[in-house]
mmCIF file of C-alpha atoms in Angstrom:
data_model
loop_
_atom_site.group_PDB
_atom_site.id
_atom_site.type_symbol
_atom_site.label_atom_id
_atom_site.label_comp_id
_atom_site.label_asym_id
_atom_site.label_seq_id
_atom_site.Cartn_x
_atom_site.Cartn_y
_atom_site.Cartn_z
ATOM 1 C CA UNK A 71 -20.857 36.380 -15.734
ATOM 2 C CA UNK A 72 -20.936 35.592 -19.523
ATOM 3 C CA UNK A 73 -21.865 32.220 -20.753
ATOM 4 C CA UNK A 74 -24.224 30.099 -22.565
ATOM 5 C CA UNK A 75 -27.597 29.018 -21.276
ATOM 6 C CA UNK A 76 -29.393 26.011 -22.783
ATOM 7 C CA UNK A 77 -33.022 25.092 -21.860
ATOM 8 C CA UNK A 78 -34.689 22.851 -21.103
ATOM 9 C CA UNK A 79 -32.220 20.732 -19.198
ATOM 10 C CA UNK A 80 -34.393 17.616 -19.547
ATOM 11 C CA UNK A 81 -37.073 17.189 -22.253
ATOM 12 C CA UNK A 82 -39.335 14.319 -23.011
ATOM 13 C CA UNK A 83 -41.103 14.019 -26.420
ATOM 14 C CA UNK A 84 -43.613 11.693 -27.932
ATOM 15 C CA UNK A 85 -42.763 10.065 -31.274
ATOM 16 C CA UNK A 86 -43.909 12.316 -34.126
ATOM 17 C CA UNK A 87 -43.542 15.585 -32.204
ATOM 18 C CA UNK A 88 -41.192 18.409 -33.108
ATOM 19 C CA UNK A 89 -39.205 19.885 -30.208
ATOM 20 C CA UNK A 90 -37.132 23.025 -29.956
ATOM 21 C CA UNK A 91 -34.038 23.397 -27.769
ATOM 22 C CA UNK A 92 -33.026 26.923 -26.716
ATOM 23 C CA UNK A 93 -29.456 28.172 -26.697
ATOM 24 C CA UNK A 94 -28.664 31.802 -25.627
ATOM 25 C CA UNK A 95 -25.203 33.294 -25.204
ATOM 26 C CA UNK A 96 -24.062 36.719 -23.839
ATOM 27 C CA UNK A 97 -20.443 36.374 -24.825
ATOM 28 C CA UNK A 98 -20.685 38.424 -27.870
ATOM 29 C CA UNK A 99 -19.452 35.396 -29.948
ATOM 30 C CA UNK A 100 -20.062 35.360 -33.696
ATOM 31 C CA UNK A 101 -20.134 31.581 -34.209
ATOM 32 C CA UNK A 102 -22.426 29.094 -32.573
ATOM 33 C CA UNK A 103 -22.650 25.323 -32.878
ATOM 34 C CA UNK A 104 -24.867 22.468 -32.005
ATOM 35 C CA UNK A 105 -23.507 19.004 -31.209
ATOM 36 C CA UNK A 106 -25.091 15.674 -30.389
ATOM 37 C CA UNK A 107 -23.496 13.411 -27.758
ATOM 38 C CA UNK A 108 -24.245 9.634 -27.617
ATOM 39 C CA UNK A 109 -22.521 7.216 -25.216
ATOM 40 C CA UNK A 110 -19.280 6.030 -26.692
ATOM 41 C CA UNK A 111 -19.557 8.111 -29.795
ATOM 42 C CA UNK A 112 -18.066 11.327 -28.787
ATOM 43 C CA UNK A 113 -19.481 14.659 -30.261
ATOM 44 C CA UNK A 114 -21.094 14.930 -33.701
ATOM 45 C CA UNK A 115 -21.646 18.432 -35.284
ATOM 46 C CA UNK A 116 -25.265 18.962 -36.315
ATOM 47 C CA UNK A 117 -25.273 22.518 -37.489
ATOM 48 C CA UNK A 118 -23.119 25.699 -37.129
ATOM 49 C CA UNK A 119 -23.542 29.402 -37.728
ATOM 50 C CA UNK A 120 -20.609 31.787 -38.261
ATOM 51 C CA UNK A 121 -22.828 34.867 -38.570
ATOM 52 C CA UNK A 122 -26.418 36.089 -38.050
ATOM 53 C CA UNK A 123 -28.876 34.861 -40.743
ATOM 54 C CA UNK A 124 -26.349 32.244 -41.972
ATOM 55 C CA UNK A 125 -25.713 28.517 -41.009
ATOM 56 C CA UNK A 126 -24.325 25.390 -42.433
ATOM 57 C CA UNK A 127 -24.957 21.739 -42.033
ATOM 58 C CA UNK A 128 -22.595 19.637 -40.054
ATOM 59 C CA UNK A 129 -22.116 15.872 -40.182
ATOM 60 C CA UNK A 130 -25.544 14.798 -39.021
ATOM 61 C CA UNK A 131 -27.972 17.604 -40.100
ATOM 62 C CA UNK A 132 -30.848 15.276 -41.252
ATOM 63 C CA UNK A 133 -33.964 15.623 -39.252
ATOM 64 C CA UNK A 134 -32.734 18.762 -37.577
ATOM 65 C CA UNK A 135 -33.328 22.512 -38.286
ATOM 66 C CA UNK A 136 -31.854 25.751 -36.898
ATOM 67 C CA UNK A 137 -32.322 29.468 -37.188
ATOM 68 C CA UNK A 138 -30.005 32.354 -36.398
ATOM 69 C CA UNK A 139 -32.085 35.554 -36.270
ATOM 70 C CA UNK A 140 -30.090 37.125 -33.476
ATOM 71 C CA UNK A 141 -26.445 37.107 -32.619
ATOM 72 C CA UNK A 142 -27.263 35.707 -29.107
ATOM 73 C CA UNK A 143 -29.630 32.923 -30.031
ATOM 74 C CA UNK A 144 -29.289 29.764 -31.977
ATOM 75 C CA UNK A 145 -32.340 27.362 -31.326
ATOM 76 C CA UNK A 146 -32.371 23.813 -32.608
ATOM 77 C CA UNK A 147 -35.526 22.008 -33.684
ATOM 78 C CA UNK A 148 -35.564 18.234 -33.580
ATOM 79 C CA UNK A 149 -38.130 17.216 -36.159
ATOM 80 C CA UNK A 150 -40.164 13.974 -36.374
ATOM 81 C CA UNK A 151 -37.962 13.107 -39.244
ATOM 82 C CA UNK A 152 -35.092 12.403 -36.930
ATOM 83 C CA UNK A 153 -35.309 8.742 -36.487
ATOM 84 C CA UNK A 154 -33.261 8.376 -33.188
ATOM 85 C CA UNK A 155 -33.407 11.669 -31.358
ATOM 86 C CA UNK A 156 -32.792 10.317 -27.813
ATOM 87 C CA UNK A 157 -29.448 11.977 -26.906
ATOM 88 C CA UNK A 158 -27.660 14.773 -25.086
ATOM 89 C CA UNK A 159 -27.447 18.016 -27.016
ATOM 90 C CA UNK A 160 -24.679 20.634 -26.447
ATOM 91 C CA UNK A 161 -24.594 24.127 -27.831
ATOM 92 C CA UNK A 162 -21.404 26.013 -28.005
ATOM 93 C CA UNK A 163 -20.115 29.309 -29.208
ATOM 94 C CA UNK A 164 -16.761 30.712 -30.250
ATOM 95 C CA UNK A 165 -15.507 34.298 -30.938
ATOM 96 C CA UNK A 166 -12.537 36.717 -30.951
ATOM 97 C CA UNK A 167 -12.581 36.989 -27.128
ATOM 98 C CA UNK A 168 -11.967 33.339 -26.680
ATOM 99 C CA UNK A 169 -10.082 32.499 -29.973
ATOM 100 C CA UNK A 170 -11.927 31.418 -33.046
ATOM 101 C CA UNK A 171 -10.978 27.722 -32.400
ATOM 102 C CA UNK A 172 -11.942 27.593 -28.777
ATOM 103 C CA UNK A 173 -15.334 26.589 -27.930
ATOM 104 C CA UNK A 174 -17.428 27.621 -24.870
ATOM 105 C CA UNK A 175 -20.156 25.033 -24.114
ATOM 106 C CA UNK A 176 -23.480 25.198 -22.407
ATOM 107 C CA UNK A 177 -24.533 22.675 -19.811
ATOM 108 C CA UNK A 178 -26.535 20.631 -22.303
ATOM 109 C CA UNK A 179 -30.194 19.461 -22.841
ATOM 110 C CA UNK A 180 -31.079 15.863 -22.529
ATOM 111 C CA UNK A 181 -33.949 14.770 -24.855
ATOM 112 C CA UNK A 182 -35.758 11.516 -24.416
ATOM 113 C CA UNK A 183 -38.272 10.165 -26.826
ATOM 114 C CA UNK A 184 -40.911 8.059 -25.143
ATOM 115 C CA UNK B 283 -10.106 13.857 -43.553
ATOM 116 C CA UNK B 284 -9.177 14.851 -40.063
ATOM 117 C CA UNK B 285 -9.623 12.295 -37.226
ATOM 118 C CA UNK B 286 -8.710 11.879 -33.497
ATOM 119 C CA UNK B 287 -8.084 8.549 -31.795
ATOM 120 C CA UNK B 288 -7.948 8.332 -28.031
ATOM 121 C CA UNK B 289 -7.634 5.400 -25.794
ATOM 122 C CA UNK B 290 -10.907 3.659 -24.784
ATOM 123 C CA UNK B 291 -12.092 3.819 -21.330
ATOM 124 C CA UNK B 292 -13.133 3.572 -18.715
ATOM 125 C CA UNK B 293 -9.985 4.161 -16.849
ATOM 126 C CA UNK B 294 -10.104 3.534 -13.096
ATOM 127 C CA UNK B 295 -7.307 4.959 -10.868
ATOM 128 C CA UNK B 296 -6.621 5.176 -7.090
ATOM 129 C CA UNK B 297 -6.084 8.625 -5.692
ATOM 130 C CA UNK B 298 -2.558 10.030 -6.081
ATOM 131 C CA UNK B 299 -1.881 7.620 -9.135
ATOM 132 C CA UNK B 300 -0.214 8.779 -12.373
ATOM 133 C CA UNK B 301 -2.641 9.378 -15.282
ATOM 134 C CA UNK B 302 -1.857 9.091 -19.004
ATOM 135 C CA UNK B 303 -4.694 9.278 -21.622
ATOM 136 C CA UNK B 304 -3.358 8.622 -25.036
ATOM 137 C CA UNK B 305 -4.426 10.761 -28.082
ATOM 138 C CA UNK B 306 -3.267 10.475 -31.690
ATOM 139 C CA UNK B 307 -4.488 12.491 -34.799
ATOM 140 C CA UNK B 308 -4.664 12.691 -38.495
ATOM 141 C CA UNK B 309 -4.929 16.109 -40.084
ATOM 142 C CA UNK B 310 -3.827 18.118 -43.002
ATOM 143 C CA UNK B 311 -1.466 21.003 -42.325
ATOM 144 C CA UNK B 312 -0.698 22.214 -38.781
ATOM 145 C CA UNK B 313 -3.628 21.843 -36.516
ATOM 146 C CA UNK B 314 -4.252 23.273 -33.079
ATOM 147 C CA UNK B 315 -4.741 20.478 -30.284
ATOM 148 C CA UNK B 316 -7.123 20.530 -27.365
ATOM 149 C CA UNK B 317 -8.237 18.689 -24.290
ATOM 150 C CA UNK B 318 -11.718 19.260 -23.028
ATOM 151 C CA UNK B 319 -13.162 17.825 -19.834
ATOM 152 C CA UNK B 320 -16.807 16.915 -19.053
ATOM 153 C CA UNK B 321 -17.942 16.554 -15.579
ATOM 154 C CA UNK B 322 -21.094 14.423 -14.890
ATOM 155 C CA UNK B 323 -24.336 16.144 -16.207
ATOM 156 C CA UNK B 324 -22.399 19.183 -17.533
ATOM 157 C CA UNK B 325 -21.163 20.563 -20.805
ATOM 158 C CA UNK B 326 -17.520 20.431 -21.910
ATOM 159 C CA UNK B 327 -14.808 22.876 -20.568
ATOM 160 C CA UNK B 328 -11.566 23.623 -22.207
ATOM 161 C CA UNK B 329 -8.866 22.045 -20.057
ATOM 162 C CA UNK B 330 -5.587 22.889 -22.201
ATOM 163 C CA UNK B 331 -4.497 23.605 -25.641
ATOM 164 C CA UNK B 332 -1.343 23.746 -27.852
ATOM 165 C CA UNK B 333 -1.221 25.560 -31.104
ATOM 166 C CA UNK B 334 2.127 24.430 -32.663
ATOM 167 C CA UNK B 335 4.665 21.431 -32.463
ATOM 168 C CA UNK B 336 6.428 21.154 -29.243
ATOM 169 C CA UNK B 337 4.028 23.442 -27.403
ATOM 170 C CA UNK B 338 3.076 22.238 -24.036
ATOM 171 C CA UNK B 339 -0.342 23.025 -22.674
ATOM 172 C CA UNK B 340 -0.916 22.879 -18.996
ATOM 173 C CA UNK B 341 -3.862 23.559 -16.463
ATOM 174 C CA UNK B 342 -4.857 22.301 -13.057
ATOM 175 C CA UNK B 343 -1.845 19.981 -12.879
ATOM 176 C CA UNK B 344 -2.584 18.272 -16.187
ATOM 177 C CA UNK B 345 -0.080 18.574 -19.208
ATOM 178 C CA UNK B 346 0.073 17.618 -22.865
ATOM 179 C CA UNK B 347 2.749 18.050 -25.410
ATOM 180 C CA UNK B 348 2.180 18.510 -29.096
ATOM 181 C CA UNK B 349 4.283 16.047 -30.842
ATOM 182 C CA UNK B 350 4.222 16.394 -34.531
ATOM 183 C CA UNK B 351 6.594 13.531 -35.273
ATOM 184 C CA UNK B 352 4.303 11.042 -33.619
ATOM 185 C CA UNK B 353 1.052 13.035 -34.304
ATOM 186 C CA UNK B 354 0.115 12.672 -30.571
ATOM 187 C CA UNK B 355 -1.135 14.901 -27.863
ATOM 188 C CA UNK B 356 -1.236 12.647 -24.789
ATOM 189 C CA UNK B 357 -2.811 13.984 -21.591
ATOM 190 C CA UNK B 358 -0.878 13.474 -18.275
ATOM 191 C CA UNK B 359 -1.151 14.160 -14.562
ATOM 192 C CA UNK B 360 1.147 13.255 -11.883
ATOM 193 C CA UNK B 361 -1.270 12.679 -9.007
ATOM 194 C CA UNK B 362 -5.030 12.343 -9.716
ATOM 195 C CA UNK B 363 -7.759 13.315 -7.213
ATOM 196 C CA UNK B 364 -11.235 12.083 -6.863
ATOM 197 C CA UNK B 365 -12.467 15.458 -8.229
ATOM 198 C CA UNK B 366 -10.710 14.666 -11.615
ATOM 199 C CA UNK B 367 -13.291 12.007 -12.319
ATOM 200 C CA UNK B 368 -14.814 12.989 -15.700
ATOM 201 C CA UNK B 369 -14.848 12.285 -19.321
ATOM 202 C CA UNK B 370 -11.851 13.659 -21.244
ATOM 203 C CA UNK B 371 -12.007 14.527 -24.870
ATOM 204 C CA UNK B 372 -9.106 15.177 -27.198
ATOM 205 C CA UNK B 373 -9.931 17.453 -30.202
ATOM 206 C CA UNK B 374 -8.172 19.249 -33.012
ATOM 207 C CA UNK B 375 -8.827 22.342 -35.179
ATOM 208 C CA UNK B 376 -7.304 22.214 -38.629
ATOM 209 C CA UNK B 377 -8.069 25.743 -39.672
ATOM 210 C CA UNK B 378 -7.979 26.272 -43.463
ATOM 211 C CA UNK B 379 -11.319 27.968 -43.465
ATOM 212 C CA UNK B 380 -13.094 25.200 -41.407
ATOM 213 C CA UNK B 381 -14.919 26.226 -38.238
ATOM 214 C CA UNK B 382 -15.220 22.637 -37.011
ATOM 215 C CA UNK B 383 -13.383 20.935 -34.165
ATOM 216 C CA UNK B 384 -13.016 17.113 -34.678
ATOM 217 C CA UNK B 385 -13.394 15.304 -31.406
ATOM 218 C CA UNK B 386 -12.234 11.995 -30.193
ATOM 219 C CA UNK B 387 -14.754 9.579 -28.656
ATOM 220 C CA UNK B 388 -13.959 10.582 -25.039
ATOM 221 C CA UNK B 389 -12.171 8.679 -22.216
ATOM 222 C CA UNK B 390 -14.078 8.205 -18.866
ATOM 223 C CA UNK B 391 -11.774 8.524 -15.831
ATOM 224 C CA UNK B 392 -12.926 7.323 -12.505
ATOM 225 C CA UNK B 393 -10.743 8.112 -9.459
ATOM 226 C CA UNK B 394 -11.320 6.024 -6.290
ATOM 227 C CA UNK B 395 -10.234 7.089 -2.835
#
């Protein structure tokens, strides 16, 4: 079955370390997104990519970086510059098969800074 | 800018009770409206959507009607089950070249037997 795979599901990081969250999709979707979810705050967009080798900042891009070298993959790096990185991170994608405005989400990665 | 406001939770209901979760929006143009559901420890899943005024989206016994005059998209279900316990998010897509969905803050629903 097609879908989005995020890994790892749980990740612990010491302060000052960079970590990379993986997101892979086999839906042949063109667009991919990263959201951050905090309790009571809903979802906030970090970065999105409409096509390979191109991406745009969302509402809270500071302290994060992404790459889109392949259509299937959109990894997110949480850098040491992100002041409060403990959160639940969700990757999503959209494409012609689902409708450009309908998102398919992965199961999420929970990052905890020790 | 675009915004979505939904009722704050948590909402606790007994099994077979009637559910309403209110959602209102502010947007330019004619947005598409969505309800997503998030079960514990999982990502979000599309529950239903409506793309124009007076459209009714429905799925799994849930319904929501796109009301342009009141800028609302309230979620309803006639008889909730324990398995409906989840967080529900209202969202809009305004188009106009934007690839972003705007989400509400979510409403946590707990259904008790």
